[in-house]
């Protein structure tokens, strides 16, 4: 159990999220260039999900499970894994899938971690531009 995390622990979590966001961003950009962007709808006609969403979530979940096997994970595309630690990861593999489908550059990979139900780390990558934004509770935003 982490309890009250120190800055080193939060930085470690942020570094895991950054590396996975970059890897997932590269995957979805590769898929964008090579794959038919057929999509399914979820709750409405404008709430779409692509194979790239699913592949990127799988990649991120596998990376988190390897790096932090005791953590819980909740993914936008249906992943819900219980954990034994105080950390829960929140994953949206393509935040802005409709933009992704229509080749509008405003989409991102979003990964966050909460500890004991409180926001602790957030990472957002814009794959098209490779802009990476991160924040660590008590450690600033970049």
PDB file of N, CA and C in Angstrom, residues 21-64:
ATOM      1  N   UNK A  21       2.196   6.125 -22.973  1.00  0.00           N
ATOM      2  CA  UNK A  21       1.460   7.048 -23.839  1.00  0.00           C
ATOM      3  C   UNK A  21       2.192   7.231 -25.167  1.00  0.00           C
ATOM      4  N   UNK A  22       3.499   7.357 -25.111  1.00  0.00           N
ATOM      5  CA  UNK A  22       4.291   7.516 -26.337  1.00  0.00           C
ATOM      6  C   UNK A  22       4.198   6.258 -27.191  1.00  0.00           C
ATOM      7  N   UNK A  23       4.319   5.093 -26.560  1.00  0.00           N
ATOM      8  CA  UNK A  23       4.224   3.831 -27.299  1.00  0.00           C
ATOM      9  C   UNK A  23       2.841   3.673 -27.933  1.00  0.00           C
ATOM     10  N   UNK A  24       1.794   3.974 -27.169  1.00  0.00           N
ATOM     11  CA  UNK A  24       0.426   3.880 -27.702  1.00  0.00           C
ATOM     12  C   UNK A  24       0.196   4.922 -28.788  1.00  0.00           C
ATOM     13  N   UNK A  25       0.727   6.120 -28.612  1.00  0.00           N
ATOM     14  CA  UNK A  25       0.600   7.161 -29.635  1.00  0.00           C
ATOM     15  C   UNK A  25       1.236   6.749 -30.945  1.00  0.00           C
ATOM     16  N   UNK A  26       2.408   6.133 -30.866  1.00  0.00           N
ATOM     17  CA  UNK A  26       3.073   5.647 -32.076  1.00  0.00           C
ATOM     18  C   UNK A  26       2.239   4.564 -32.750  1.00  0.00           C
ATOM     19  N   UNK A  27       1.655   3.684 -31.940  1.00  0.00           N
ATOM     20  CA  UNK A  27       0.812   2.618 -32.492  1.00  0.00           C
ATOM     21  C   UNK A  27      -0.396   3.188 -33.223  1.00  0.00           C
ATOM     22  N   UNK A  28      -1.103   4.116 -32.604  1.00  0.00           N
ATOM     23  CA  UNK A  28      -2.317   4.624 -33.259  1.00  0.00           C
ATOM     24  C   UNK A  28      -1.992   5.463 -34.493  1.00  0.00           C
ATOM     25  N   UNK A  29      -0.848   6.115 -34.498  1.00  0.00           N
ATOM     26  CA  UNK A  29      -0.457   6.857 -35.706  1.00  0.00           C
ATOM     27  C   UNK A  29      -0.100   5.888 -36.828  1.00  0.00           C
ATOM     28  N   UNK A  30       0.573   4.805 -36.498  1.00  0.00           N
ATOM     29  CA  UNK A  30       0.892   3.788 -37.496  1.00  0.00           C
ATOM     30  C   UNK A  30      -0.396   3.175 -38.044  1.00  0.00           C
ATOM     31  N   UNK A  31      -1.323   2.851 -37.140  1.00  0.00           N
ATOM     32  CA  UNK A  31      -2.593   2.275 -37.568  1.00  0.00           C
ATOM     33  C   UNK A  31      -3.384   3.258 -38.416  1.00  0.00           C
ATOM     34  N   UNK A  32      -3.310   4.529 -38.086  1.00  0.00           N
ATOM     35  CA  UNK A  32      -4.034   5.553 -38.836  1.00  0.00           C
ATOM     36  C   UNK A  32      -3.582   5.556 -40.291  1.00  0.00           C
ATOM     37  N   UNK A  33      -2.299   5.362 -40.499  1.00  0.00           N
ATOM     38  CA  UNK A  33      -1.732   5.399 -41.843  1.00  0.00           C
ATOM     39  C   UNK A  33      -1.961   4.100 -42.618  1.00  0.00           C
ATOM     40  N   UNK A  34      -2.155   2.969 -41.898  1.00  0.00           N
ATOM     41  CA  UNK A  34      -2.171   1.677 -42.571  1.00  0.00           C
ATOM     42  C   UNK A  34      -3.507   0.953 -42.572  1.00  0.00           C
ATOM     43  N   UNK A  35      -4.423   1.351 -41.738  1.00  0.00           N
ATOM     44  CA  UNK A  35      -5.618   0.540 -41.508  1.00  0.00           C
ATOM     45  C   UNK A  35      -6.869   1.291 -41.922  1.00  0.00           C
ATOM     46  N   UNK A  36      -7.830   0.536 -42.424  1.00  0.00           N
ATOM     47  CA  UNK A  36      -9.159   1.092 -42.671  1.00  0.00           C
ATOM     48  C   UNK A  36      -9.738   1.503 -41.326  1.00  0.00           C
ATOM     49  N   UNK A  37     -10.202   2.721 -41.206  1.00  0.00           N
ATOM     50  CA  UNK A  37     -10.705   3.222 -39.930  1.00  0.00           C
ATOM     51  C   UNK A  37     -12.187   2.956 -39.751  1.00  0.00           C
ATOM     52  N   UNK A  38     -12.610   1.772 -40.130  1.00  0.00           N
ATOM     53  CA  UNK A  38     -13.977   1.374 -39.835  1.00  0.00           C
ATOM     54  C   UNK A  38     -14.144   1.422 -38.324  1.00  0.00           C
ATOM     55  N   UNK A  39     -15.347   1.703 -37.904  1.00  0.00           N
ATOM     56  CA  UNK A  39     -15.561   1.864 -36.470  1.00  0.00           C
ATOM     57  C   UNK A  39     -16.937   1.366 -36.072  1.00  0.00           C
ATOM     58  N   UNK A  40     -17.062   1.098 -34.787  1.00  0.00           N
ATOM     59  CA  UNK A  40     -18.338   0.730 -34.193  1.00  0.00           C
ATOM     60  C   UNK A  40     -18.804   1.915 -33.365  1.00  0.00           C
ATOM     61  N   UNK A  41     -20.080   1.918 -33.012  1.00  0.00           N
ATOM     62  CA  UNK A  41     -20.566   2.948 -32.099  1.00  0.00           C
ATOM     63  C   UNK A  41     -20.785   2.325 -30.732  1.00  0.00           C
ATOM     64  N   UNK A  42     -20.681   3.167 -29.704  1.00  0.00           N
ATOM     65  CA  UNK A  42     -20.931   2.720 -28.338  1.00  0.00           C
ATOM     66  C   UNK A  42     -22.317   3.212 -27.926  1.00  0.00           C
ATOM     67  N   UNK A  43     -22.384   4.350 -27.260  1.00  0.00           N
ATOM     68  CA  UNK A  43     -23.664   4.827 -26.727  1.00  0.00           C
ATOM     69  C   UNK A  43     -24.492   5.633 -27.720  1.00  0.00           C
ATOM     70  N   UNK A  44     -23.846   6.184 -28.760  1.00  0.00           N
ATOM     71  CA  UNK A  44     -24.575   6.969 -29.757  1.00  0.00           C
ATOM     72  C   UNK A  44     -23.792   6.940 -31.062  1.00  0.00           C
ATOM     73  N   UNK A  45     -24.380   7.499 -32.106  1.00  0.00           N
ATOM     74  CA  UNK A  45     -23.728   7.496 -33.421  1.00  0.00           C
ATOM     75  C   UNK A  45     -22.420   8.303 -33.424  1.00  0.00           C
ATOM     76  N   UNK A  46     -22.276   9.259 -32.511  1.00  0.00           N
ATOM     77  CA  UNK A  46     -21.041  10.038 -32.446  1.00  0.00           C
ATOM     78  C   UNK A  46     -20.069   9.501 -31.405  1.00  0.00           C
ATOM     79  N   UNK A  47     -20.414   8.420 -30.715  1.00  0.00           N
ATOM     80  CA  UNK A  47     -19.544   7.798 -29.718  1.00  0.00           C
ATOM     81  C   UNK A  47     -18.953   6.549 -30.361  1.00  0.00           C
ATOM     82  N   UNK A  48     -17.822   6.720 -31.053  1.00  0.00           N
ATOM     83  CA  UNK A  48     -17.252   5.640 -31.852  1.00  0.00           C
ATOM     84  C   UNK A  48     -16.053   5.000 -31.156  1.00  0.00           C
ATOM     85  N   UNK A  49     -15.765   3.779 -31.560  1.00  0.00           N
ATOM     86  CA  UNK A  49     -14.580   3.069 -31.102  1.00  0.00           C
ATOM     87  C   UNK A  49     -13.973   2.362 -32.308  1.00  0.00           C
ATOM     88  N   UNK A  50     -12.663   2.444 -32.445  1.00  0.00           N
ATOM     89  CA  UNK A  50     -11.962   1.829 -33.567  1.00  0.00           C
ATOM     90  C   UNK A  50     -11.092   0.680 -33.069  1.00  0.00           C
ATOM     91  N   UNK A  51     -10.570  -0.094 -34.021  1.00  0.00           N
ATOM     92  CA  UNK A  51      -9.603  -1.135 -33.671  1.00  0.00           C
ATOM     93  C   UNK A  51      -8.360  -0.499 -33.049  1.00  0.00           C
ATOM     94  N   UNK A  52      -8.032   0.718 -33.450  1.00  0.00           N
ATOM     95  CA  UNK A  52      -6.877   1.408 -32.864  1.00  0.00           C
ATOM     96  C   UNK A  52      -7.114   1.697 -31.378  1.00  0.00           C
ATOM     97  N   UNK A  53      -8.352   2.079 -31.009  1.00  0.00           N
ATOM     98  CA  UNK A  53      -8.678   2.265 -29.589  1.00  0.00           C
ATOM     99  C   UNK A  53      -8.377   0.987 -28.815  1.00  0.00           C
ATOM    100  N   UNK A  54      -8.891  -0.118 -29.346  1.00  0.00           N
ATOM    101  CA  UNK A  54      -8.751  -1.406 -28.662  1.00  0.00           C
ATOM    102  C   UNK A  54      -7.288  -1.834 -28.583  1.00  0.00           C
ATOM    103  N   UNK A  55      -6.555  -1.687 -29.687  1.00  0.00           N
ATOM    104  CA  UNK A  55      -5.145  -2.085 -29.708  1.00  0.00           C
ATOM    105  C   UNK A  55      -4.314  -1.227 -28.757  1.00  0.00           C
ATOM    106  N   UNK A  56      -4.581   0.083 -28.737  1.00  0.00           N
ATOM    107  CA  UNK A  56      -3.832   0.977 -27.855  1.00  0.00           C
ATOM    108  C   UNK A  56      -4.154   0.686 -26.393  1.00  0.00           C
ATOM    109  N   UNK A  57      -5.435   0.433 -26.080  1.00  0.00           N
ATOM    110  CA  UNK A  57      -5.768   0.090 -24.696  1.00  0.00           C
ATOM    111  C   UNK A  57      -5.083  -1.214 -24.290  1.00  0.00           C
ATOM    112  N   UNK A  58      -5.092  -2.201 -25.168  1.00  0.00           N
ATOM    113  CA  UNK A  58      -4.424  -3.467 -24.861  1.00  0.00           C
ATOM    114  C   UNK A  58      -2.941  -3.250 -24.576  1.00  0.00           C
ATOM    115  N   UNK A  59      -2.292  -2.423 -25.401  1.00  0.00           N
ATOM    116  CA  UNK A  59      -0.873  -2.131 -25.218  1.00  0.00           C
ATOM    117  C   UNK A  59      -0.627  -1.468 -23.856  1.00  0.00           C
ATOM    118  N   UNK A  60      -1.428  -0.466 -23.536  1.00  0.00           N
ATOM    119  CA  UNK A  60      -1.256   0.261 -22.267  1.00  0.00           C
ATOM    120  C   UNK A  60      -1.520  -0.661 -21.080  1.00  0.00           C
ATOM    121  N   UNK A  61      -2.592  -1.438 -21.144  1.00  0.00           N
ATOM    122  CA  UNK A  61      -2.942  -2.338 -20.043  1.00  0.00           C
ATOM    123  C   UNK A  61      -1.829  -3.358 -19.825  1.00  0.00           C
ATOM    124  N   UNK A  62      -1.306  -3.928 -20.906  1.00  0.00           N
ATOM    125  CA  UNK A  62      -0.212  -4.896 -20.776  1.00  0.00           C
ATOM    126  C   UNK A  62       1.018  -4.247 -20.137  1.00  0.00           C
ATOM    127  N   UNK A  63       1.322  -3.028 -20.542  1.00  0.00           N
ATOM    128  CA  UNK A  63       2.469  -2.320 -19.971  1.00  0.00           C
ATOM    129  C   UNK A  63       2.286  -2.010 -18.493  1.00  0.00           C
ATOM    130  N   UNK A  64       1.081  -1.585 -18.132  1.00  0.00           N
ATOM    131  CA  UNK A  64       0.802  -1.308 -16.718  1.00  0.00           C
ATOM    132  C   UNK A  64       0.854  -2.588 -15.895  1.00  0.00           C
TER     133      UNK A  64
END
